[in-house]
Amino acid sequence: MHHVILGAGPAGVIAAETIRKHAPADTITLVGDEGEPPYSRMAIPYLLIGNIKETGTYLRKSLTHYADLRIDQVPGQATSVDAAARTVTLDNGTQLSFDKLLIATGSHPVRPPIPGMNLPGVHPCWTLEDARAIMALAQPGARVLQMGAGFIGCIIMEALAARGVELSVVEMGDRMVPRMMGPTAGGMIRDWCEKKGVKVFTGTKVEAIELASEPEGVVGKIASAIGLGSTEPAKGLRVKLSGGQTVEADLVISATGVRPAIGFLKDSGITCLLGVLTDEHLQTNVPGIYAAGDCAEAFDKVSGKTIVSAIQPNAAEQARVA
Ligand SMILES: Cc1cc2nc3c(=O)[nH]c(=O)nc-3n(C[C@H](O)[C@H](O)[C@H](O)COP(=O)(O)OP(=O)(O)OC[C@H]3O[C@@H](n4cnc5c(N)ncnc54)[C@H](O)[C@@H]3O)c2cc1C
């Protein structure tokens, strides 16, 4: 039996380990597209604070962990799935046949349609690669503007505050963490931020990001001094807010939500709503094809609906069940 797993994040890794426990003789292929050892995105804030090194984000610390479990790691990005032929095609042209398939491709950060999102110095905070770019720019004293104060946005913001940057947070909801917190709790988070010197703009949208003509940002000076000029706008950024304010920044972080990374399943015959639709066994409409983690849409007993619950404990549990 050949199990192919798409996505080498927590869901993919835990599923591979669980299959190995139950099926010692089966073949397991774990496909990952990031060019990093499998790691945990939720460890990125600890990396930003400096509590851990990159290796501390790795899901498994032994270099031979996957080889020891006979989990074949294949680099590449799945570009299509043919459910009838039971094959997956990767971006490098490789075609993999499977008996059972797990889709564990997680989510992508949403890129809001705001002018200036492509400028250097504007980053999401989703991957280790993003974290490296942010650490280069978020030096003490740098002016950082974060778009979005949701659950993950606030975790990133706490790490940035610890880096000693001059931080502004812009949230279009009427309070911080608006989808999880009521007005009282949202207000408590705001108070905490303001005591730390963070400027909070709620009920406010970023309307545009532009290159500022002057003054050159602190980070611009540091970056040019250490030869990092190519990732840094020469003279900082100017961020225009819906309230009419303008904030100067050396770095803009976009933390405006995530969506399941399932575009490659278009025309696959696998039913997708917001995420890949699954039953209570995490199986899709196609027998033998499963989904788990941020990309899966599964039944939620509390609401009585199918939902995407993009948090790591959910990814881990769904992977075990799948
Ligand atoms: C900064 C930050 C802090 C967070 N903090 C918390 C927290 O405190 N608590 C919490 O519960 N959650 C937190 N999260 C969310 C948590 O990281 C996710 O819920 C978790 O990573 C989901 O695991 P996953 O395996 O489903 O997806 P992912 O971790 O996203 O892994 C999916 C993998 O699949 C790869 N992939 C995507 N498409 C393809 C393709 N077509 N082919 C091959 N590979 C593909 C991706 O590149 C990725 O490597 C945080 C996230 C971030 C970014």
Coordinates of C-alpha atoms and ligand atoms in Angstrom, one line a residue:
M1 CA 0.0 0.0 0.0
H2 CA 1.4 3.4 -1.0
H3 CA 0.3 6.4 1.1
V4 CA 1.1 9.8 -0.4
I5 CA 0.9 12.8 1.9
L6 CA 0.8 16.3 0.4
G7 CA 2.3 18.9 2.8
A8 CA 5.1 18.4 5.4
G9 CA 3.7 20.6 8.2
P10 CA 2.4 19.3 11.5
A11 CA -0.6 17.5 9.9
G12 CA 1.5 15.8 7.3
V13 CA 4.2 14.7 9.7
I14 CA 1.9 13.4 12.4
A15 CA -0.1 11.5 9.8
A16 CA 3.0 9.9 8.4
E17 CA 4.2 8.8 11.8
T18 CA 0.7 7.5 12.7
I19 CA 0.5 5.4 9.5
R20 CA 4.0 4.0 10.1
K21 CA 2.8 2.9 13.6
H22 CA -0.2 1.0 12.2
A23 CA 1.3 -0.2 8.9
P24 CA 4.9 -1.2 9.4
A25 CA 5.3 -2.5 5.8
D26 CA 3.5 0.2 3.8
T27 CA 5.3 2.8 1.7
I28 CA 4.9 6.4 2.9
T29 CA 5.8 9.4 0.7
L30 CA 5.7 12.9 2.3
V31 CA 5.7 15.7 -0.2
G32 CA 6.9 19.2 1.0
D33 CA 7.3 22.4 -1.0
E34 CA 9.2 24.6 1.4
G35 CA 12.8 23.5 1.1
E36 CA 13.1 23.4 4.9
P37 CA 13.0 20.4 7.3
P38 CA 9.4 20.0 8.5
Y39 CA 8.8 22.8 11.1
S40 CA 6.1 24.4 13.2
R41 CA 4.8 27.8 12.1
M42 CA 3.6 28.4 15.7
A43 CA 7.3 28.4 16.8
I44 CA 8.1 31.4 14.6
P45 CA 7.2 34.0 17.3
Y46 CA 9.7 32.4 19.7
L47 CA 12.3 32.6 16.9
L48 CA 11.5 36.3 16.4
I49 CA 11.9 36.9 20.1
G50 CA 15.2 35.1 20.1
N51 CA 14.2 32.3 22.5
I52 CA 15.0 29.6 20.0
K53 CA 17.1 29.2 16.9
E54 CA 15.7 28.0 13.5
T55 CA 16.4 24.4 14.5
G56 CA 14.1 24.9 17.5
T57 CA 11.2 25.3 15.1
Y58 CA 11.8 21.9 13.6
L59 CA 9.0 19.4 14.4
R60 CA 11.4 16.5 15.0
K61 CA 15.0 17.2 16.2
S62 CA 16.7 14.0 15.0
L63 CA 18.3 14.4 11.5
T64 CA 17.5 10.8 10.7
H65 CA 13.9 10.8 12.1
Y66 CA 12.1 10.4 8.8
A67 CA 14.7 8.0 7.3
D68 CA 14.5 5.9 10.5
L69 CA 10.7 5.6 10.1
R70 CA 11.1 4.9 6.3
I71 CA 9.1 8.0 5.4
D72 CA 10.3 9.1 2.0
Q73 CA 10.6 12.9 1.8
V74 CA 10.0 14.2 -1.7
P75 CA 10.5 17.9 -2.5
G76 CA 8.0 19.6 -4.7
Q77 CA 4.7 21.3 -4.9
A78 CA 1.6 19.3 -5.9
T79 CA 0.0 21.1 -8.9
S80 CA -2.8 18.7 -9.6
V81 CA -4.5 15.5 -8.4
D82 CA -6.3 13.0 -10.7
A83 CA -8.6 11.3 -8.3
A84 CA -9.8 8.7 -10.9
A85 CA -6.3 7.8 -12.0
R86 CA -5.0 8.1 -8.4
T87 CA -2.0 10.2 -9.3
V88 CA -0.5 13.5 -8.1
T89 CA 1.6 15.7 -10.4
L90 CA 4.3 17.9 -8.9
D91 CA 5.6 21.2 -10.2
N92 CA 8.9 19.5 -11.3
G93 CA 7.0 17.1 -13.5
T94 CA 7.1 14.1 -11.2
Q95 CA 4.0 12.0 -11.1
L96 CA 3.3 10.0 -8.0
S97 CA 0.8 7.1 -7.9
F98 CA -1.0 6.5 -4.7
D99 CA -3.4 4.0 -3.1
K100 CA -4.3 6.4 -0.3
L101 CA -3.8 10.2 -0.4
L102 CA -3.8 12.7 2.5
I103 CA -4.1 16.4 1.6
A104 CA -2.4 18.3 4.4
T105 CA -1.3 21.5 2.5
G106 CA -2.3 23.9 5.2
S107 CA -3.2 27.5 4.4
H108 CA -1.8 30.5 2.6
P109 CA -1.8 34.1 4.1
V110 CA -4.5 36.3 2.5
R111 CA -2.9 39.1 0.5
P112 CA -5.3 42.1 0.7
P113 CA -5.8 44.0 -2.5
I114 CA -4.1 47.1 -1.3
P115 CA -1.8 49.2 -3.5
G116 CA 1.8 48.8 -2.5
M117 CA 1.6 45.2 -1.2
N118 CA 4.4 44.2 -3.6
L119 CA 6.8 46.8 -2.3
P120 CA 10.0 45.5 -0.7
G121 CA 9.7 45.8 3.1
V122 CA 6.1 44.4 3.0
H123 CA 5.9 40.8 4.3
P124 CA 3.5 38.2 5.6
C125 CA 4.7 36.3 8.7
W126 CA 3.8 32.8 7.7
T127 CA 7.0 30.9 6.8
L128 CA 10.5 30.5 8.0
E129 CA 11.6 32.5 4.9
D130 CA 9.2 35.4 6.0
A131 CA 10.7 35.2 9.5
R132 CA 14.2 35.6 8.2
A133 CA 13.2 38.7 6.2
I134 CA 11.3 40.2 9.2
M135 CA 14.3 39.6 11.6
A136 CA 16.6 41.4 9.2
L137 CA 14.3 44.4 9.2
A138 CA 12.7 44.5 12.7
Q139 CA 15.8 45.7 14.4
P140 CA 15.5 47.7 17.7
G141 CA 14.1 51.2 16.9
A142 CA 12.8 50.2 13.5
R143 CA 9.3 51.5 12.7
V144 CA 7.0 48.5 12.1
L145 CA 3.4 48.6 11.1
Q146 CA 1.4 45.4 11.4
M147 CA -1.9 45.0 9.4
G148 CA -4.3 42.8 11.3
A149 CA -4.8 42.1 15.0
G150 CA -6.5 38.7 14.9
F151 CA -5.4 35.6 16.9
I152 CA -2.2 35.0 14.9
G153 CA -1.6 38.7 14.4
C154 CA -1.5 39.3 18.1
I155 CA 1.0 36.5 18.7
I156 CA 3.3 38.0 16.0
M157 CA 2.8 41.5 17.6
E158 CA 3.8 40.3 21.0
A159 CA 7.1 38.9 19.5
L160 CA 7.7 42.2 17.7
A161 CA 7.1 44.2 20.8
A162 CA 9.8 42.1 22.5
R163 CA 12.2 42.9 19.7
G164 CA 12.2 46.6 20.7
V165 CA 10.7 48.0 17.6
E166 CA 8.4 51.0 17.3
L167 CA 5.2 49.2 16.6
S168 CA 1.8 50.3 15.2
V169 CA -1.1 47.8 14.7
V170 CA -4.0 48.5 12.3
E171 CA -7.1 46.4 12.7
M172 CA -10.3 47.0 10.6
G173 CA -12.5 45.4 13.2
D174 CA -13.8 47.6 16.1
R175 CA -11.5 45.8 18.6
M176 CA -8.5 43.6 18.8
V177 CA -8.9 39.9 18.0
P178 CA -12.5 40.7 16.9
R179 CA -13.5 37.2 15.9
M180 CA -12.5 35.6 19.1
M181 CA -12.8 38.3 21.8
G182 CA -15.8 40.4 22.9
P183 CA -15.4 44.1 23.6
T184 CA -14.1 43.7 27.2
A185 CA -11.4 41.2 26.3
G186 CA -10.5 43.0 23.1
G187 CA -10.2 46.2 25.2
M188 CA -7.9 44.5 27.7
I189 CA -5.6 43.4 24.9
R190 CA -5.6 47.0 23.6
D191 CA -4.7 48.3 27.1
W192 CA -1.8 45.7 27.3
C193 CA -0.5 46.9 23.9
E194 CA -0.7 50.6 24.7
K195 CA 1.1 50.1 28.0
K196 CA 3.9 48.4 26.0
G197 CA 4.0 51.6 23.8
V198 CA 2.2 50.0 20.8
K199 CA 0.0 52.4 18.8
V200 CA -3.3 50.7 18.1
F201 CA -5.7 51.7 15.3
T202 CA -9.0 49.8 15.4
G203 CA -11.9 50.3 13.0
T204 CA -9.2 51.4 10.5
K205 CA -8.1 50.0 7.2
V206 CA -4.8 50.3 5.4
E207 CA -5.6 52.1 2.2
A208 CA -2.2 52.2 0.5
I209 CA 1.5 51.6 1.0
E210 CA 3.9 53.9 -0.8
L211 CA 7.6 54.5 -0.8
A212 CA 8.4 57.4 1.4
S213 CA 10.7 60.0 0.0
E214 CA 12.2 60.8 3.4
P215 CA 13.5 60.3 6.0
E216 CA 15.4 57.1 5.4
G217 CA 14.4 54.6 8.0
V218 CA 16.6 53.3 10.9
V219 CA 16.5 49.9 9.2
G220 CA 17.4 51.3 5.9
K221 CA 20.6 52.7 7.4
I222 CA 21.4 49.5 9.2
A223 CA 20.6 47.4 6.1
S224 CA 22.7 49.5 3.7
A225 CA 25.5 49.4 6.3
I226 CA 25.5 45.6 6.3
G227 CA 24.7 45.3 2.6
L228 CA 21.1 44.2 2.8
G229 CA 19.9 47.0 0.5
S230 CA 18.1 44.7 -2.0
T231 CA 15.3 43.7 0.5
E232 CA 14.9 47.2 2.0
P233 CA 13.2 50.2 0.4
A234 CA 15.8 53.0 0.2
K235 CA 13.7 55.5 2.1
G236 CA 11.2 53.5 4.1
L237 CA 7.4 53.2 3.5
R238 CA 4.5 55.5 4.1
V239 CA 1.2 53.8 5.0
K240 CA -2.1 55.6 4.5
L241 CA -4.9 54.7 6.8
S242 CA -8.7 55.1 6.3
G243 CA -8.9 57.5 9.2
G244 CA -6.7 60.0 7.2
Q245 CA -3.6 59.3 9.2
T246 CA -0.2 58.4 7.7
V247 CA 2.3 56.1 9.4
E248 CA 6.0 55.9 8.4
A249 CA 7.4 52.4 8.5
D250 CA 10.6 50.5 7.8
L251 CA 8.6 47.2 7.7
V252 CA 5.0 46.4 7.1
I253 CA 3.7 43.0 8.2
S254 CA 0.5 41.6 6.7
A255 CA -1.4 39.4 9.1
T256 CA -4.8 39.7 7.6
G257 CA -5.9 36.1 7.8
V258 CA -5.4 32.8 5.9
R259 CA -7.2 30.6 3.4
P260 CA -6.8 26.9 2.7
A261 CA -4.0 26.1 0.2
I262 CA -6.2 24.0 -2.1
G263 CA -6.1 25.8 -5.5
F264 CA -4.3 22.8 -7.0
L265 CA -7.5 20.6 -6.4
K266 CA -9.5 22.5 -9.0
D267 CA -11.0 20.0 -11.5
S268 CA -9.7 17.1 -9.3
G269 CA -13.2 15.7 -8.5
I270 CA -12.5 16.3 -4.8
T271 CA -15.3 18.4 -3.2
C272 CA -14.0 21.7 -1.8
L273 CA -16.0 24.4 0.0
L274 CA -13.8 26.9 1.9
G275 CA -11.5 23.9 2.6
V276 CA -11.4 20.3 1.4
L277 CA -14.8 18.9 2.6
T278 CA -14.4 15.7 4.8
D279 CA -16.6 13.4 6.7
E280 CA -16.2 12.4 10.4
H281 CA -13.2 10.1 9.4
L282 CA -11.6 13.0 7.5
Q283 CA -12.3 11.2 4.3
T284 CA -13.3 13.3 1.2
N285 CA -16.0 12.4 -1.3
V286 CA -13.4 10.2 -3.0
P287 CA -12.8 7.0 -1.1
G288 CA -9.2 6.7 0.1
I289 CA -8.5 10.4 -0.2
Y290 CA -8.4 12.3 3.1
A291 CA -7.7 15.8 4.3
A292 CA -6.4 17.1 7.6
G293 CA -5.2 20.4 9.2
D294 CA -5.7 24.0 8.1
C295 CA -6.8 22.9 4.6
A296 CA -9.6 20.6 5.8
E297 CA -13.2 21.5 6.3
A298 CA -14.7 19.1 8.9
F299 CA -17.9 18.7 10.9
D300 CA -18.0 20.8 14.1
K301 CA -20.3 19.3 16.7
V302 CA -20.6 22.7 18.5
S303 CA -22.0 24.7 15.6
G304 CA -23.5 21.7 13.7
K305 CA -21.8 22.9 10.6
T306 CA -18.6 22.1 8.6
I307 CA -15.8 24.5 9.4
V308 CA -12.1 25.2 8.8
S309 CA -10.4 25.4 12.2
A310 CA -6.9 26.6 11.4
I311 CA -5.1 25.9 14.6
Q312 CA -2.3 23.5 15.3
P313 CA -3.9 21.2 17.9
N314 CA -6.7 20.6 15.4
A315 CA -4.2 19.8 12.6
A316 CA -2.5 17.3 14.9
E317 CA -5.7 15.6 16.0
Q318 CA -7.2 15.5 12.5
A319 CA -3.9 14.0 11.1
R320 CA -4.2 11.2 13.7
V321 CA -7.8 10.5 12.9
A322 CA -7.2 10.6 9.1
Ligands
LIG1 C1 3.3 33.1 13.3 C2 2.3 32.0 13.6 C3 1.9 31.7 14.9 C4 1.0 30.7 15.1 N1 0.6 30.5 16.4 C5 -0.3 29.5 16.7 C6 -0.6 29.2 18.0 O1 -0.2 29.8 19.0 N2 -1.5 28.2 18.2 C7 -2.1 27.4 17.2 O2 -2.9 26.5 17.4 N3 -1.8 27.7 15.9 C8 -0.9 28.7 15.6 N4 -0.6 29.0 14.3 C9 -1.3 28.3 13.2 C10 -0.6 26.9 13.0 O3 0.8 27.1 12.7 C11 -1.3 26.1 11.9 O4 -2.6 25.9 12.3 C12 -0.6 24.8 11.6 O5 0.7 25.1 11.0 C13 -1.4 24.0 10.6 O6 -0.7 22.8 10.3 P1 -0.9 22.2 8.9 O7 0.0 21.0 8.8 O8 -2.3 22.0 8.6 O9 -0.4 23.3 7.8 P2 1.0 24.0 7.6 O10 1.8 24.1 8.8 O11 0.7 25.2 6.8 O12 1.8 22.9 6.7 C14 1.4 22.7 5.3 C15 2.6 22.5 4.5 O13 2.2 22.1 3.2 C16 2.9 22.8 2.2 N5 2.2 22.9 1.0 C17 1.2 23.8 0.6 N6 0.7 23.6 -0.6 C18 1.4 22.5 -1.1 C19 1.4 21.8 -2.3 N7 0.5 22.1 -3.3 N8 2.3 20.8 -2.4 C20 3.1 20.4 -1.4 N9 3.2 21.1 -0.2 C21 2.3 22.1 -0.1 C22 3.1 24.2 2.9 O14 4.2 24.9 2.3 C23 3.5 23.7 4.3 O15 4.8 23.4 4.4 C24 0.4 30.0 14.0 C25 0.8 30.3 12.7 C26 1.7 31.3 12.5 C27 2.1 31.6 11.1

